[in-house]
Short mmCIF file of C-alpha atoms in Angstrom, two decimals:
data_model
loop_
_atom_site.label_atom_id
_atom_site.label_comp_id
_atom_site.label_asym_id
_atom_site.label_seq_id
_atom_site.Cartn_x
_atom_site.Cartn_y
_atom_site.Cartn_z
CA MET A 1 0.00 0.00 0.00
CA GLU A 2 1.38 3.32 -1.04
CA LEU A 3 0.96 6.22 1.39
CA ASP A 4 0.31 9.34 -0.59
CA ILE A 5 -1.29 12.58 0.55
CA ASN A 6 -4.80 11.44 -0.30
CA THR A 7 -4.43 8.29 1.81
CA LEU A 8 -3.23 10.38 4.76
CA ARG A 9 -6.14 12.79 4.33
CA SER A 10 -8.59 9.89 4.28
CA MET A 11 -7.05 8.41 7.41
CA ALA A 12 -7.23 11.79 9.17
CA THR A 13 -10.88 12.11 8.19
CA VAL A 14 -11.72 8.66 9.55
CA VAL A 15 -9.86 9.30 12.82
CA SER A 16 -11.62 12.67 13.22
CA PHE A 17 -15.03 11.09 12.57
CA ILE A 18 -14.38 8.32 15.11
CA THR A 19 -13.30 10.92 17.66
CA PHE A 20 -16.44 12.95 16.99
CA ILE A 21 -18.68 9.91 17.44
CA GLY A 22 -16.82 9.07 20.68
CA ILE A 23 -17.48 12.56 22.04
CA ILE A 24 -21.16 12.32 21.11
CA VAL A 25 -21.50 8.94 22.85
CA TRP A 26 -19.71 10.29 25.94
CA ALA A 27 -21.87 13.43 26.06
CA TYR A 28 -25.15 11.53 25.81
CA SER A 29 -24.28 8.61 28.08
CA ARG A 30 -26.60 8.16 31.05
CA ARG A 31 -23.62 7.76 33.35
CA ASN A 32 -22.69 11.44 32.87
CA ALA A 33 -26.24 12.83 32.85
CA ALA A 34 -26.26 13.84 36.53
CA ASP A 35 -22.93 15.66 36.25
CA PHE A 36 -24.03 17.52 33.13
CA GLU A 37 -27.36 18.45 34.71
CA GLU A 38 -25.54 19.90 37.72
CA ALA A 39 -23.14 21.81 35.47
CA ALA A 40 -26.04 23.15 33.40
CA ASN A 41 -27.68 24.63 36.51
CA LEU A 42 -24.54 26.33 37.87
CA PRO A 43 -25.28 29.73 36.29
CA PHE A 44 -28.65 29.80 38.04
CA GLU A 45 -27.35 29.05 41.52
CA GLN A 46 -26.35 31.88 43.79
CA ASP A 47 -23.67 31.45 46.37
CA TRP A 48 -25.01 32.35 49.81
CA ARG A 49 -21.85 34.33 50.63
CA THR A 50 -22.35 36.47 47.55
CA ALA A 51 -25.99 37.03 48.47
CA ILE A 52 -25.01 38.21 51.97
CA LYS A 53 -22.40 40.60 50.57
CA GLU A 54 -24.96 42.04 48.14
CA GLU A 55 -27.47 42.56 50.95
CA ASP A 56 -24.84 44.30 53.07
CA LYS A 57 -24.14 46.77 50.25
CA ARG A 58 -27.78 47.89 50.21
#
């Protein structure tokens, strides 16, 4: 088998596609769902220390 530039490009494409599919499977696995749900709600949570400091400023 001769390795020319087109063969290398094809191999890079296949490796990239497999990596992409792996990331998709990892992101949608049930094992990680709880962690991702917690991370998704972080912007909506308010740290109680920050809330106290904001009340003290008023």
